């Protein structure tokens, strides 16, 4: 299924984001949207050829450096993307010449960015250029690019230059000093070092060409080593250039340059690297994917948010964590917040627990920095930084620069006052332990995190002798609109919860690992008196809560602040703080993000105090209307979506969920250019699983109590809990049926007995339909369906129906057969029409002995050849009558789907230029059983939201016609009667075909069939 976002020139399919038009005004936000990565590094979606004012960036986990006096930040690493194309002396660039066609896609399934352009140079030469890139998930140190070049209307000279740019900038500051560079037999290398942290980086690059002959030239301009090739080309000649890059830093090896050049010398070609990358992604998605049916926008956008998390989570390094903007932008300078533990980590915890362990181990490695911060403020224990980098020391800027040149700078108090993070990190550590049962990690690392951070609370609380209560004064809670408050309920309850769990962890550790207990007691100076103090705080900490109404006061005096009706500000386009100012907002009952509601959410799973249904309803009614959910914090909407879902407010839940879901794809806060909203991405996962899926964790494992949004017919995912995988396939049975039940019903309706006469438990399968008398579709009663066919959608096969790729398939098979020394010709190719790739290969190789691995390799090789051939397809390759018929159907309000067994169907559709005319795509990735099984067409119909009997299949192969008929659909066959005669209607092709004429024919067929059987 696909939908189109007009505001961003985006088309969303199940797995692929397609940008249909280049808009320079959205350059920076789109650079973020098209970010790729592999858990080691992230590269923004900048263009290979560059563009004025572009901000290309590659960030590597842990590579921090200082801007003297001001701040610490992730250093933008040398740029591996530059790939320059010069056409007859004109350098290809989008701000010159003429863009005749443009589309760029992000393939989430395999982490690929592919951009196709038809460009006319200032000199009038037209060329098709396709760029492709990925950061290998199979080998974190490998980056790959590929470029296809095909002159459309000229012969001449083309030069390609591939470089490493050693002059990257962090918005004006270059963190790198060049050390050395050079060339090897394989290509070029570059060596640099950060100016202050002294982290060294080594990068190598090689470039290969196929489709022509060209010699490789090397240029070693200082800081910009370059490989170049020049060749003479002819019109319609396709040449492919591959550029492979390797990267290491001194964080992984003492000799990064040697490591990079050695790896480069032993790497295979692009296609082999791509296959390894695809296999790695297949394994990751097997654990992490969420399938949503009935809402195509949500189906893609949820996967997009998960993709951004997956490419940011480190698989190999437990000394790094995920910055708030992931590895996708300069926002927050690569600093780590509570965003990671509270919002992002649950996704990894339940789908990629090894990554969750790494993320939490980062906090253990940075305990020395947390201890230094506590000591600086004269507290004991560990005080986690509000913003953390490589050491765990506080790196939150003291001042925020005012956009008004003459205005005053703004003091940033979070570093001093937003201390709830000291309970947030232990909260995540405790939940990791509960979910995984990883006792080893808890005794080696987790216990130290929890206990040392608990010691901080013992020194931070103050005892009020008049109240006989412990208080925590002068803090910022989760709601950052109020900057100096006392007894914030979120902070106080989280500190209390933390101390409760610290005592539990200590008792467990003393029982199971007494030697480790003694070691930590000595290291942390943890005494029985300290633990007794914790228990006293737990008993006496102040919590402003009315036990009768269950209403909780956010902080002391909150109810006395001025109340503002947010409804009076409808239509605004900025936050309430921006409208009222910092001081005014601080004096009003306006929230930047959930605070009390956030507390209830965190206590929800274990039903800890103060969570209960009455408390949720009471506090929702009070605080939700006072929360600036649209323009406050991006952390809020996902939490509101979960709680609204709990309360049965499905419309409101879905509305705020979509705010979170589209925050970057639609740039609905105007700051996507700063980087991906990582916490929002994690919140999206939680909203789907815990909100709409209704997952609750019990002693026997997770259970679902789903309340799917309107329109969602299916939600499928898996969770890892206590060492086991739990699969969930949640459906709205009253709205949809699974394919098996559909087939059973269709068999009933197509049998000689009507449903009213058939047994509920026994029925005879229909006889095979004779070509002269195909069965009629029927999803209601026989008379209803046959008297008045209610056609609402068409499902087209691609090959032989809308376009003719048969010649391309033949050429690809012929090339493979020639390479294998197998006789093959056009006559033999006829037997492959409508047959799956595997079945076709089996027909070609016959009885020749091949292993399964060899068969898989040959199928992939053939697909690669075919994929290269389809790159040259255009709208001119549409068959006669196809575009006119598609347009007529759309004008008539008929839905249009594609039902093609090809795994390249989406690419073909893009090349043909008809993506905006298609409502749903079922391809080789959609189902397991190929035609003549009906699964592919049933899947397409379901994506269109149609019953089988409301669908017409247009096919040119006997297997496709059979699949349509078995699936209970109308069938139109294109081609000779001996091949497609079993269809209801047989046509030579689509030229001159009119919907009105087809509708009349189908009605007549139905009428005749009904009158012939009604006696």
XYZ file of N, CA and C in Angstrom, residues 48 83 85 92 103 105 113-118 127-133 145-150 238-241 867-868 870-872 907 911:
108
model
N 25.605 13.391 -3.159
C 26.979 13.006 -3.478
C 27.735 14.131 -4.174
N 31.061 12.251 -4.804
C 31.125 11.485 -6.048
C 30.672 12.433 -7.156
N 30.295 13.861 -11.030
C 30.139 13.415 -12.417
C 30.271 14.633 -13.323
N 27.907 17.838 -13.108
C 26.521 17.592 -12.708
C 26.265 18.205 -11.348
N 13.696 11.344 -8.512
C 13.105 10.694 -7.358
C 14.212 10.110 -6.493
N 14.694 7.626 -2.974
C 13.969 6.745 -2.067
C 14.880 6.224 -0.969
N 19.754 4.226 0.332
C 19.262 5.458 -0.281
C 19.589 5.389 -1.764
N 18.556 5.551 -2.596
C 18.717 5.480 -4.047
C 18.101 6.732 -4.647
N 18.856 7.394 -5.512
C 18.353 8.615 -6.154
C 18.500 8.468 -7.667
N 17.390 8.684 -8.372
C 17.397 8.598 -9.833
C 17.116 9.976 -10.412
N 17.922 10.374 -11.390
C 17.751 11.687 -12.010
C 17.897 11.569 -13.525
N 17.114 12.352 -14.210
C 17.382 12.639 -15.624
C 17.722 14.125 -15.681
N 21.336 13.040 -19.525
C 21.907 11.824 -18.965
C 21.034 11.329 -17.823
N 20.918 10.001 -17.708
C 20.265 9.369 -16.568
C 21.342 8.974 -15.566
N 21.159 9.393 -14.312
C 22.116 9.093 -13.249
C 21.369 8.461 -12.084
N 21.872 7.350 -11.595
C 21.310 6.717 -10.404
C 22.406 6.565 -9.368
N 22.186 7.175 -8.199
C 23.113 7.034 -7.079
C 22.502 6.062 -6.066
N 23.351 5.261 -5.440
C 22.895 4.332 -4.412
C 23.959 4.265 -3.336
N 23.536 4.150 -2.080
C 24.514 4.084 -0.990
C 23.952 3.293 0.179
N 28.994 2.890 -2.169
C 28.239 3.709 -3.116
C 28.283 3.055 -4.491
N 27.218 3.278 -5.237
C 27.195 2.814 -6.628
C 26.490 3.873 -7.472
N 26.994 4.069 -8.694
C 26.427 5.073 -9.586
C 26.280 4.479 -10.979
N 25.049 4.494 -11.515
C 24.786 4.078 -12.894
C 24.680 5.333 -13.763
N 25.347 5.343 -14.896
C 25.360 6.493 -15.797
C 24.950 6.034 -17.190
N 23.914 6.690 -17.767
C 23.498 6.342 -19.124
C 23.166 7.601 -19.915
N 25.114 2.050 -20.657
C 25.101 2.146 -19.192
C 26.453 1.736 -18.629
N 27.012 2.595 -17.805
C 28.270 2.327 -17.119
C 28.022 2.434 -15.619
N 28.628 1.552 -14.863
C 28.437 1.534 -13.414
C 29.765 1.787 -12.706
N 29.736 2.699 -11.747
C 30.910 3.012 -10.930
C 30.597 2.631 -9.490
N 17.716 -6.104 -12.356
C 17.646 -4.794 -11.718
C 18.455 -3.749 -12.452
N 19.607 -4.164 -12.995
C 20.413 -3.218 -13.762
C 19.723 -2.831 -15.062
N 16.420 -2.759 -15.634
C 15.217 -1.927 -15.466
C 15.551 -0.485 -15.111
N 16.818 -0.200 -14.779
C 17.179 1.179 -14.487
C 16.947 2.092 -15.684
N 16.954 1.521 -16.860
C 16.785 2.348 -18.063
C 15.333 2.476 -18.490
N 10.333 -0.819 -8.050
C 11.286 -0.096 -8.890
C 10.718 0.112 -10.287
N 10.054 3.625 -12.193
C 10.643 3.935 -13.491
C 9.580 4.272 -14.536
